[in-house]
Amino acid sequence: GEAGWAVVSILVAASVAALMSTADSALLCFSSIFALDLVKPYLWTNAREEQLLRLCKVSSFVVTAISVALVRVHVTLKQLVSLQTALALQVAPLFYLGLHTELHQPAALAGLLAGMSITIGVTAYFAGETPPHGLIPGVVGLLGNIVVLAGAELLHRAARRKRPGGEGATADDGRATAPGAAWQELREPLQYRTYTAVVLALLAACCPWYRRPGAQDDLVGGMPVWQVCSLALSVLLAIASAFGHMVLWVDTDHPIAQQPTPDTTVQL
């Protein structure tokens, strides 16, 4: 009826808005990574801040032009949302492992590039078709990301042990110190068990548990019931995540976050 079409219209509009917002943020993020983590350290070491900012803008325009050129490719909204989510998924290992372990920056970059390449490659290979055996390009890319990241990190640590001095590596060898290890405190919220249970329950509810595999799903406003339920529950999941970030997590008062500015005056 009219109510179903209204709900579906709102959900689709919200999905498109979220897709465009995330795509814009991802575009700015990858242009910054390209300029600051690739060009600045290896290709243009003496670049000034204004030049790097101009390079970020140019790279963003180049990627946008490529995206406009790909508009001729027949891609549905479902495929766009799936690809956008799959690419954002490749950043997850950097966040989870970076909070609790020490990661070598080239290893993290290698895993990220491998995951993105595999995801895009699998998506392009099965363009317009459903991958067999329930294959999900984002999950395949995530597995490749983790394998490359772990392999590169293990190789780096093995090479570091063979250096003169063994484990006594300097702080500027490309490592990113884990905040949790540096602050020596629990980074999860105080009620993290209850919060984790709520999030897992919402994720489980997104599965089409109410019907048998292969059975035809009913339509609500032109969309299957499972998609409507998943979109609605994803909104609740986003609200729960925002609540956990704003209320359950507490800002740290550790002295590391409040180190005084060193005195650089010259005594005559």
C-alpha atoms as a PDB file:
ATOM      1  CA  GLY A   1       0.000   0.000   0.000  1.00  0.00           C
ATOM      2  CA  GLU A   2       0.877   3.676   0.196  1.00  0.00           C
ATOM      3  CA  ALA A   3       2.490   3.297   3.629  1.00  0.00           C
ATOM      4  CA  GLY A   4       4.846   0.606   2.352  1.00  0.00           C
ATOM      5  CA  TRP A   5       5.885   2.689  -0.631  1.00  0.00           C
ATOM      6  CA  ALA A   6       6.483   5.698   1.658  1.00  0.00           C
ATOM      7  CA  VAL A   7       8.696   3.679   4.020  1.00  0.00           C
ATOM      8  CA  VAL A   8      10.663   2.171   1.136  1.00  0.00           C
ATOM      9  CA  SER A   9      11.119   5.606  -0.473  1.00  0.00           C
ATOM     10  CA  ILE A  10      12.535   7.009   2.767  1.00  0.00           C
ATOM     11  CA  LEU A  11      14.863   4.033   3.198  1.00  0.00           C
ATOM     12  CA  VAL A  12      16.118   4.232  -0.403  1.00  0.00           C
ATOM     13  CA  ALA A  13      16.686   7.999  -0.113  1.00  0.00           C
ATOM     14  CA  ALA A  14      18.570   7.470   3.152  1.00  0.00           C
ATOM     15  CA  SER A  15      20.663   4.733   1.526  1.00  0.00           C
ATOM     16  CA  VAL A  16      21.587   6.989  -1.403  1.00  0.00           C
ATOM     17  CA  ALA A  17      22.461   9.845   0.983  1.00  0.00           C
ATOM     18  CA  ALA A  18      24.621   7.538   3.097  1.00  0.00           C
ATOM     19  CA  LEU A  19      26.275   6.170  -0.040  1.00  0.00           C
ATOM     20  CA  MET A  20      27.166   9.625  -1.359  1.00  0.00           C
ATOM     21  CA  SER A  21      28.371  10.827   2.051  1.00  0.00           C
ATOM     22  CA  THR A  22      30.601   7.805   2.537  1.00  0.00           C
ATOM     23  CA  ALA A  23      31.894   7.982  -1.039  1.00  0.00           C
ATOM     24  CA  ASP A  24      32.840  11.638  -0.557  1.00  0.00           C
ATOM     25  CA  SER A  25      34.675  10.876   2.690  1.00  0.00           C
ATOM     26  CA  ALA A  26      36.418   7.875   1.133  1.00  0.00           C
ATOM     27  CA  LEU A  27      37.512  10.001  -1.845  1.00  0.00           C
ATOM     28  CA  LEU A  28      39.070  12.605   0.458  1.00  0.00           C
ATOM     29  CA  CYS A  29      40.632   9.886   2.606  1.00  0.00           C
ATOM     30  CA  PHE A  30      42.287   8.075  -0.293  1.00  0.00           C
ATOM     31  CA  SER A  31      43.534  11.323  -1.834  1.00  0.00           C
ATOM     32  CA  SER A  32      45.145  12.198   1.510  1.00  0.00           C
ATOM     33  CA  ILE A  33      46.704   8.726   1.746  1.00  0.00           C
ATOM     34  CA  PHE A  34      48.038   9.094  -1.803  1.00  0.00           C
ATOM     35  CA  ALA A  35      49.626  12.477  -1.093  1.00  0.00           C
ATOM     36  CA  LEU A  36      50.834  12.057   2.499  1.00  0.00           C
ATOM     37  CA  ASP A  37      51.700   8.355   2.724  1.00  0.00           C
ATOM     38  CA  LEU A  38      52.935   7.634  -0.807  1.00  0.00           C
ATOM     39  CA  VAL A  39      54.051  10.790  -2.599  1.00  0.00           C
ATOM     40  CA  LYS A  40      55.496  12.705   0.370  1.00  0.00           C
ATOM     41  CA  PRO A  41      57.722   9.944   1.871  1.00  0.00           C
ATOM     42  CA  TYR A  42      58.899   8.292  -1.359  1.00  0.00           C
ATOM     43  CA  LEU A  43      58.376  10.461  -4.456  1.00  0.00           C
ATOM     44  CA  TRP A  44      58.400  14.131  -3.398  1.00  0.00           C
ATOM     45  CA  THR A  45      60.148  14.393  -0.046  1.00  0.00           C
ATOM     46  CA  ASN A  46      60.651  18.177  -0.111  1.00  0.00           C
ATOM     47  CA  ALA A  47      57.040  19.022  -1.028  1.00  0.00           C
ATOM     48  CA  ARG A  48      55.465  21.883   0.892  1.00  0.00           C
ATOM     49  CA  GLU A  49      52.048  21.735   2.524  1.00  0.00           C
ATOM     50  CA  GLU A  50      50.479  23.897  -0.190  1.00  0.00           C
ATOM     51  CA  GLN A  51      51.821  21.601  -2.902  1.00  0.00           C
ATOM     52  CA  LEU A  52      50.493  18.496  -1.141  1.00  0.00           C
ATOM     53  CA  LEU A  53      47.088  20.145  -0.750  1.00  0.00           C
ATOM     54  CA  ARG A  54      47.045  20.955  -4.462  1.00  0.00           C
ATOM     55  CA  LEU A  55      48.021  17.357  -5.229  1.00  0.00           C
ATOM     56  CA  CYS A  56      45.119  16.083  -3.094  1.00  0.00           C
ATOM     57  CA  LYS A  57      42.691  18.264  -5.038  1.00  0.00           C
ATOM     58  CA  VAL A  58      44.068  17.157  -8.402  1.00  0.00           C
ATOM     59  CA  SER A  59      43.910  13.470  -7.460  1.00  0.00           C
ATOM     60  CA  SER A  60      40.306  13.921  -6.291  1.00  0.00           C
ATOM     61  CA  PHE A  61      39.366  15.493  -9.637  1.00  0.00           C
ATOM     62  CA  VAL A  62      41.113  12.675 -11.520  1.00  0.00           C
ATOM     63  CA  VAL A  63      39.241   9.990  -9.593  1.00  0.00           C
ATOM     64  CA  THR A  64      35.973  11.888 -10.096  1.00  0.00           C
ATOM     65  CA  ALA A  65      36.604  12.092 -13.855  1.00  0.00           C
ATOM     66  CA  ILE A  66      37.260   8.350 -13.978  1.00  0.00           C
ATOM     67  CA  SER A  67      34.025   7.750 -12.070  1.00  0.00           C
ATOM     68  CA  VAL A  68      32.077   9.899 -14.538  1.00  0.00           C
ATOM     69  CA  ALA A  69      33.631   7.950 -17.426  1.00  0.00           C
ATOM     70  CA  LEU A  70      32.390   4.724 -15.843  1.00  0.00           C
ATOM     71  CA  VAL A  71      28.790   5.964 -15.808  1.00  0.00           C
ATOM     72  CA  ARG A  72      28.191   4.071 -19.052  1.00  0.00           C
ATOM     73  CA  VAL A  73      28.684   0.793 -17.197  1.00  0.00           C
ATOM     74  CA  HIS A  74      25.362  -0.660 -16.121  1.00  0.00           C
ATOM     75  CA  VAL A  75      25.542  -0.777 -12.332  1.00  0.00           C
ATOM     76  CA  THR A  76      22.514  -1.020 -10.069  1.00  0.00           C
ATOM     77  CA  LEU A  77      22.071   0.787  -6.753  1.00  0.00           C
ATOM     78  CA  LYS A  78      22.441  -2.531  -4.964  1.00  0.00           C
ATOM     79  CA  GLN A  79      25.831  -3.150  -6.600  1.00  0.00           C
ATOM     80  CA  LEU A  80      27.002   0.381  -5.778  1.00  0.00           C
ATOM     81  CA  VAL A  81      26.055   0.020  -2.108  1.00  0.00           C
ATOM     82  CA  SER A  82      27.696  -3.405  -1.997  1.00  0.00           C
ATOM     83  CA  LEU A  83      30.937  -2.162  -3.575  1.00  0.00           C
ATOM     84  CA  GLN A  84      31.066   0.943  -1.390  1.00  0.00           C
ATOM     85  CA  THR A  85      30.582  -1.125   1.759  1.00  0.00           C
ATOM     86  CA  ALA A  86      33.123  -3.694   0.586  1.00  0.00           C
ATOM     87  CA  LEU A  87      35.780  -1.025   0.032  1.00  0.00           C
ATOM     88  CA  ALA A  88      35.109   0.543   3.429  1.00  0.00           C
ATOM     89  CA  LEU A  89      35.443  -2.927   4.959  1.00  0.00           C
ATOM     90  CA  GLN A  90      39.112  -3.036   3.948  1.00  0.00           C
ATOM     91  CA  VAL A  91      39.944  -0.383   6.557  1.00  0.00           C
ATOM     92  CA  ALA A  92      38.661  -2.576   9.414  1.00  0.00           C
ATOM     93  CA  PRO A  93      41.927  -4.524   9.973  1.00  0.00           C
ATOM     94  CA  LEU A  94      43.852  -1.254  10.296  1.00  0.00           C
ATOM     95  CA  PHE A  95      41.527  -0.008  13.037  1.00  0.00           C
ATOM     96  CA  TYR A  96      41.192  -3.238  14.998  1.00  0.00           C
ATOM     97  CA  LEU A  97      44.833  -4.309  14.780  1.00  0.00           C
ATOM     98  CA  GLY A  98      46.184  -0.776  15.018  1.00  0.00           C
ATOM     99  CA  LEU A  99      44.479  -0.178  18.360  1.00  0.00           C
ATOM    100  CA  HIS A 100      45.944  -3.218  20.084  1.00  0.00           C
ATOM    101  CA  THR A 101      49.137  -4.127  18.206  1.00  0.00           C
ATOM    102  CA  GLU A 102      52.074  -2.447  16.500  1.00  0.00           C
ATOM    103  CA  LEU A 103      51.758  -2.309  12.725  1.00  0.00           C
ATOM    104  CA  HIS A 104      54.458  -1.534  10.201  1.00  0.00           C
ATOM    105  CA  GLN A 105      53.095   1.183   7.914  1.00  0.00           C
ATOM    106  CA  PRO A 106      54.151  -0.395   4.566  1.00  0.00           C
ATOM    107  CA  ALA A 107      52.561  -3.682   5.688  1.00  0.00           C
ATOM    108  CA  ALA A 108      49.301  -1.898   6.485  1.00  0.00           C
ATOM    109  CA  LEU A 109      49.359  -0.114   3.113  1.00  0.00           C
ATOM    110  CA  ALA A 110      50.125  -3.375   1.277  1.00  0.00           C
ATOM    111  CA  GLY A 111      47.184  -5.119   2.937  1.00  0.00           C
ATOM    112  CA  LEU A 112      44.852  -2.219   2.131  1.00  0.00           C
ATOM    113  CA  LEU A 113      45.865  -2.145  -1.537  1.00  0.00           C
ATOM    114  CA  ALA A 114      45.595  -5.929  -1.821  1.00  0.00           C
ATOM    115  CA  GLY A 115      42.117  -5.977  -0.296  1.00  0.00           C
ATOM    116  CA  MET A 116      40.863  -3.187  -2.553  1.00  0.00           C
ATOM    117  CA  SER A 117      42.367  -4.784  -5.664  1.00  0.00           C
ATOM    118  CA  ILE A 118      40.857  -8.192  -4.911  1.00  0.00           C
ATOM    119  CA  THR A 119      37.450  -6.681  -4.132  1.00  0.00           C
ATOM    120  CA  ILE A 120      37.353  -4.627  -7.328  1.00  0.00           C
ATOM    121  CA  GLY A 121      38.709  -7.537  -9.381  1.00  0.00           C
ATOM    122  CA  VAL A 122      36.127 -10.044  -8.135  1.00  0.00           C
ATOM    123  CA  THR A 123      33.334  -7.485  -8.584  1.00  0.00           C
ATOM    124  CA  ALA A 124      34.430  -6.711 -12.147  1.00  0.00           C
ATOM    125  CA  TYR A 125      34.825 -10.404 -13.015  1.00  0.00           C
ATOM    126  CA  PHE A 126      31.237 -11.177 -11.996  1.00  0.00           C
ATOM    127  CA  ALA A 127      29.830  -7.875 -13.301  1.00  0.00           C
ATOM    128  CA  GLY A 128      26.085  -8.171 -13.756  1.00  0.00           C
ATOM    129  CA  GLU A 129      26.082 -11.742 -12.443  1.00  0.00           C
ATOM    130  CA  THR A 130      25.623 -13.340  -9.053  1.00  0.00           C
ATOM    131  CA  PRO A 131      28.903 -14.883  -7.813  1.00  0.00           C
ATOM    132  CA  PRO A 132      28.650 -18.662  -7.325  1.00  0.00           C
ATOM    133  CA  HIS A 133      28.461 -20.380  -3.946  1.00  0.00           C
ATOM    134  CA  GLY A 134      27.417 -17.162  -2.200  1.00  0.00           C
ATOM    135  CA  LEU A 135      30.804 -15.565  -2.872  1.00  0.00           C
ATOM    136  CA  ILE A 136      31.005 -12.037  -1.433  1.00  0.00           C
ATOM    137  CA  PRO A 137      33.704  -9.857  -3.078  1.00  0.00           C
ATOM    138  CA  GLY A 138      34.192  -7.713   0.026  1.00  0.00           C
ATOM    139  CA  VAL A 139      34.785 -10.723   2.271  1.00  0.00           C
ATOM    140  CA  VAL A 140      37.217 -12.250  -0.250  1.00  0.00           C
ATOM    141  CA  GLY A 141      39.076  -8.947  -0.398  1.00  0.00           C
ATOM    142  CA  LEU A 142      39.098  -8.736   3.403  1.00  0.00           C
ATOM    143  CA  LEU A 143      40.653 -12.205   3.660  1.00  0.00           C
ATOM    144  CA  GLY A 144      43.320 -11.226   1.127  1.00  0.00           C
ATOM    145  CA  ASN A 145      43.873  -7.989   3.038  1.00  0.00           C
ATOM    146  CA  ILE A 146      44.477  -9.839   6.306  1.00  0.00           C
ATOM    147  CA  VAL A 147      46.763 -12.436   4.675  1.00  0.00           C
ATOM    148  CA  VAL A 148      48.936  -9.803   2.958  1.00  0.00           C
ATOM    149  CA  LEU A 149      48.970  -7.587   6.059  1.00  0.00           C
ATOM    150  CA  ALA A 150      49.972 -10.447   8.365  1.00  0.00           C
ATOM    151  CA  GLY A 151      52.578 -11.784   5.928  1.00  0.00           C
ATOM    152  CA  ALA A 152      54.196  -8.389   5.368  1.00  0.00           C
ATOM    153  CA  GLU A 153      54.215  -7.649   9.097  1.00  0.00           C
ATOM    154  CA  LEU A 154      55.806 -11.016   9.943  1.00  0.00           C
ATOM    155  CA  LEU A 155      58.454 -10.521   7.249  1.00  0.00           C
ATOM    156  CA  HIS A 156      59.242  -7.064   8.604  1.00  0.00           C
ATOM    157  CA  ARG A 157      59.572  -8.323  12.176  1.00  0.00           C
ATOM    158  CA  ALA A 158      61.793 -11.191  11.042  1.00  0.00           C
ATOM    159  CA  ALA A 159      64.021  -8.762   9.143  1.00  0.00           C
ATOM    160  CA  ARG A 160      64.127  -6.445  12.159  1.00  0.00           C
ATOM    161  CA  ARG A 161      65.380  -9.272  14.385  1.00  0.00           C
ATOM    162  CA  LYS A 162      68.292  -9.850  12.009  1.00  0.00           C
ATOM    163  CA  ARG A 163      69.430  -6.246  12.263  1.00  0.00           C
ATOM    164  CA  PRO A 164      72.344  -5.355  14.546  1.00  0.00           C
ATOM    165  CA  GLY A 165      70.853  -5.078  18.008  1.00  0.00           C
ATOM    166  CA  GLY A 166      68.001  -7.524  17.390  1.00  0.00           C
ATOM    167  CA  GLU A 167      64.714  -6.269  18.814  1.00  0.00           C
ATOM    168  CA  GLY A 168      66.153  -2.879  19.668  1.00  0.00           C
ATOM    169  CA  ALA A 169      64.619  -1.127  16.699  1.00  0.00           C
ATOM    170  CA  THR A 170      64.351   2.619  16.690  1.00  0.00           C
ATOM    171  CA  ALA A 171      61.045   4.427  16.970  1.00  0.00           C
ATOM    172  CA  ASP A 172      61.263   5.789  13.424  1.00  0.00           C
ATOM    173  CA  ASP A 173      61.352   2.416  11.626  1.00  0.00           C
ATOM    174  CA  GLY A 174      57.858   2.814  10.239  1.00  0.00           C
ATOM    175  CA  ARG A 175      55.939   1.418  13.188  1.00  0.00           C
ATOM    176  CA  ALA A 176      52.644   2.803  14.435  1.00  0.00           C
ATOM    177  CA  THR A 177      52.392   2.333  18.221  1.00  0.00           C
ATOM    178  CA  ALA A 178      49.078   0.945  19.410  1.00  0.00           C
ATOM    179  CA  PRO A 179      47.167   3.518  21.524  1.00  0.00           C
ATOM    180  CA  GLY A 180      45.842   0.809  23.817  1.00  0.00           C
ATOM    181  CA  ALA A 181      49.360  -0.430  24.548  1.00  0.00           C
ATOM    182  CA  ALA A 182      50.719   3.099  24.982  1.00  0.00           C
ATOM    183  CA  TRP A 183      48.038   4.271  27.409  1.00  0.00           C
ATOM    184  CA  GLN A 184      47.854   0.950  29.298  1.00  0.00           C
ATOM    185  CA  GLU A 185      44.111   1.189  29.739  1.00  0.00           C
ATOM    186  CA  LEU A 186      40.949  -0.489  28.476  1.00  0.00           C
ATOM    187  CA  ARG A 187      39.860   1.126  25.232  1.00  0.00           C
ATOM    188  CA  GLU A 188      36.437  -0.526  25.146  1.00  0.00           C
ATOM    189  CA  PRO A 189      33.421   1.104  26.876  1.00  0.00           C
ATOM    190  CA  LEU A 190      32.626   0.165  30.457  1.00  0.00           C
ATOM    191  CA  GLN A 191      29.439  -1.649  29.418  1.00  0.00           C
ATOM    192  CA  TYR A 192      31.105  -3.254  26.405  1.00  0.00           C
ATOM    193  CA  ARG A 193      29.652  -6.726  27.081  1.00  0.00           C
ATOM    194  CA  THR A 194      26.050  -5.489  26.986  1.00  0.00           C
ATOM    195  CA  TYR A 195      26.803  -3.203  24.050  1.00  0.00           C
ATOM    196  CA  THR A 196      28.460  -6.040  22.111  1.00  0.00           C
ATOM    197  CA  ALA A 197      25.476  -8.326  22.763  1.00  0.00           C
ATOM    198  CA  VAL A 198      23.055  -5.668  21.442  1.00  0.00           C
ATOM    199  CA  VAL A 199      25.117  -5.101  18.285  1.00  0.00           C
ATOM    200  CA  LEU A 200      25.433  -8.847  17.613  1.00  0.00           C
ATOM    201  CA  ALA A 201      21.678  -9.281  18.112  1.00  0.00           C
ATOM    202  CA  LEU A 202      20.993  -6.546  15.542  1.00  0.00           C
ATOM    203  CA  LEU A 203      23.389  -8.174  13.088  1.00  0.00           C
ATOM    204  CA  ALA A 204      21.749 -11.572  13.597  1.00  0.00           C
ATOM    205  CA  ALA A 205      18.308 -10.049  13.052  1.00  0.00           C
ATOM    206  CA  CYS A 206      19.441  -8.804   9.614  1.00  0.00           C
ATOM    207  CA  CYS A 207      19.566 -12.423   8.396  1.00  0.00           C
ATOM    208  CA  PRO A 208      16.407 -13.755   6.682  1.00  0.00           C
ATOM    209  CA  TRP A 209      15.742 -16.228   9.497  1.00  0.00           C
ATOM    210  CA  TYR A 210      11.966 -16.011   9.040  1.00  0.00           C
ATOM    211  CA  ARG A 211      11.855 -18.044   5.798  1.00  0.00           C
ATOM    212  CA  ARG A 212      13.393 -21.163   4.329  1.00  0.00           C
ATOM    213  CA  PRO A 213      16.376 -20.931   1.942  1.00  0.00           C
ATOM    214  CA  GLY A 214      15.212 -20.536  -1.643  1.00  0.00           C
ATOM    215  CA  ALA A 215      11.676 -19.503  -0.690  1.00  0.00           C
ATOM    216  CA  GLN A 216      10.203 -16.465  -2.420  1.00  0.00           C
ATOM    217  CA  ASP A 217      10.153 -13.347  -0.285  1.00  0.00           C
ATOM    218  CA  ASP A 218       7.159 -11.035  -0.024  1.00  0.00           C
ATOM    219  CA  LEU A 219       7.370  -7.493  -1.356  1.00  0.00           C
ATOM    220  CA  VAL A 220       6.864  -4.299   0.634  1.00  0.00           C
ATOM    221  CA  GLY A 221       6.720  -1.193  -1.512  1.00  0.00           C
ATOM    222  CA  GLY A 222       8.433  -3.022  -4.364  1.00  0.00           C
ATOM    223  CA  MET A 223      11.292  -4.299  -2.208  1.00  0.00           C
ATOM    224  CA  PRO A 224      11.709  -7.733  -0.566  1.00  0.00           C
ATOM    225  CA  VAL A 225      10.866  -7.900   3.117  1.00  0.00           C
ATOM    226  CA  TRP A 226      14.411  -8.991   3.919  1.00  0.00           C
ATOM    227  CA  GLN A 227      15.918  -5.854   2.361  1.00  0.00           C
ATOM    228  CA  VAL A 228      13.477  -3.584   4.172  1.00  0.00           C
ATOM    229  CA  CYS A 229      14.216  -5.297   7.492  1.00  0.00           C
ATOM    230  CA  SER A 230      17.962  -5.145   6.882  1.00  0.00           C
ATOM    231  CA  LEU A 231      17.863  -1.428   6.049  1.00  0.00           C
ATOM    232  CA  ALA A 232      15.731  -0.659   9.099  1.00  0.00           C
ATOM    233  CA  LEU A 233      17.963  -2.699  11.395  1.00  0.00           C
ATOM    234  CA  SER A 234      21.085  -1.112   9.906  1.00  0.00           C
ATOM    235  CA  VAL A 235      19.656   2.263  10.963  1.00  0.00           C
ATOM    236  CA  LEU A 236      19.247   0.915  14.509  1.00  0.00           C
ATOM    237  CA  LEU A 237      22.792  -0.443  14.345  1.00  0.00           C
ATOM    238  CA  ALA A 238      24.114   2.985  13.330  1.00  0.00           C
ATOM    239  CA  ILE A 239      22.181   4.601  16.198  1.00  0.00           C
ATOM    240  CA  ALA A 240      23.597   2.039  18.641  1.00  0.00           C
ATOM    241  CA  SER A 241      27.116   2.711  17.354  1.00  0.00           C
ATOM    242  CA  ALA A 242      26.669   6.474  17.722  1.00  0.00           C
ATOM    243  CA  PHE A 243      25.278   5.996  21.246  1.00  0.00           C
ATOM    244  CA  GLY A 244      28.244   3.826  22.194  1.00  0.00           C
ATOM    245  CA  HIS A 245      30.696   6.391  20.835  1.00  0.00           C
ATOM    246  CA  MET A 246      29.115   9.430  22.515  1.00  0.00           C
ATOM    247  CA  VAL A 247      27.971   7.951  25.839  1.00  0.00           C
ATOM    248  CA  LEU A 248      29.828   4.744  26.675  1.00  0.00           C
ATOM    249  CA  TRP A 249      33.333   5.742  25.617  1.00  0.00           C
ATOM    250  CA  VAL A 250      35.048   8.216  27.934  1.00  0.00           C
ATOM    251  CA  ASP A 251      37.823  10.573  26.859  1.00  0.00           C
ATOM    252  CA  THR A 252      41.137   9.693  28.433  1.00  0.00           C
ATOM    253  CA  ASP A 253      42.986  11.991  30.819  1.00  0.00           C
ATOM    254  CA  HIS A 254      46.267  10.138  30.383  1.00  0.00           C
ATOM    255  CA  PRO A 255      49.358  12.375  30.520  1.00  0.00           C
ATOM    256  CA  ILE A 256      50.363  11.189  27.020  1.00  0.00           C
ATOM    257  CA  ALA A 257      47.420  13.113  25.588  1.00  0.00           C
ATOM    258  CA  GLN A 258      48.376  16.219  27.583  1.00  0.00           C
ATOM    259  CA  GLN A 259      52.118  16.450  27.110  1.00  0.00           C
ATOM    260  CA  PRO A 260      53.398  20.039  27.422  1.00  0.00           C
ATOM    261  CA  THR A 261      54.923  21.755  24.432  1.00  0.00           C
ATOM    262  CA  PRO A 262      58.721  21.579  24.654  1.00  0.00           C
ATOM    263  CA  ASP A 263      60.595  24.833  25.208  1.00  0.00           C
ATOM    264  CA  THR A 264      62.553  25.617  22.057  1.00  0.00           C
ATOM    265  CA  THR A 265      63.981  28.998  23.149  1.00  0.00           C
ATOM    266  CA  VAL A 266      67.733  29.449  22.890  1.00  0.00           C
ATOM    267  CA  GLN A 267      69.571  30.576  26.016  1.00  0.00           C
ATOM    268  CA  LEU A 268      72.255  33.165  25.267  1.00  0.00           C
END
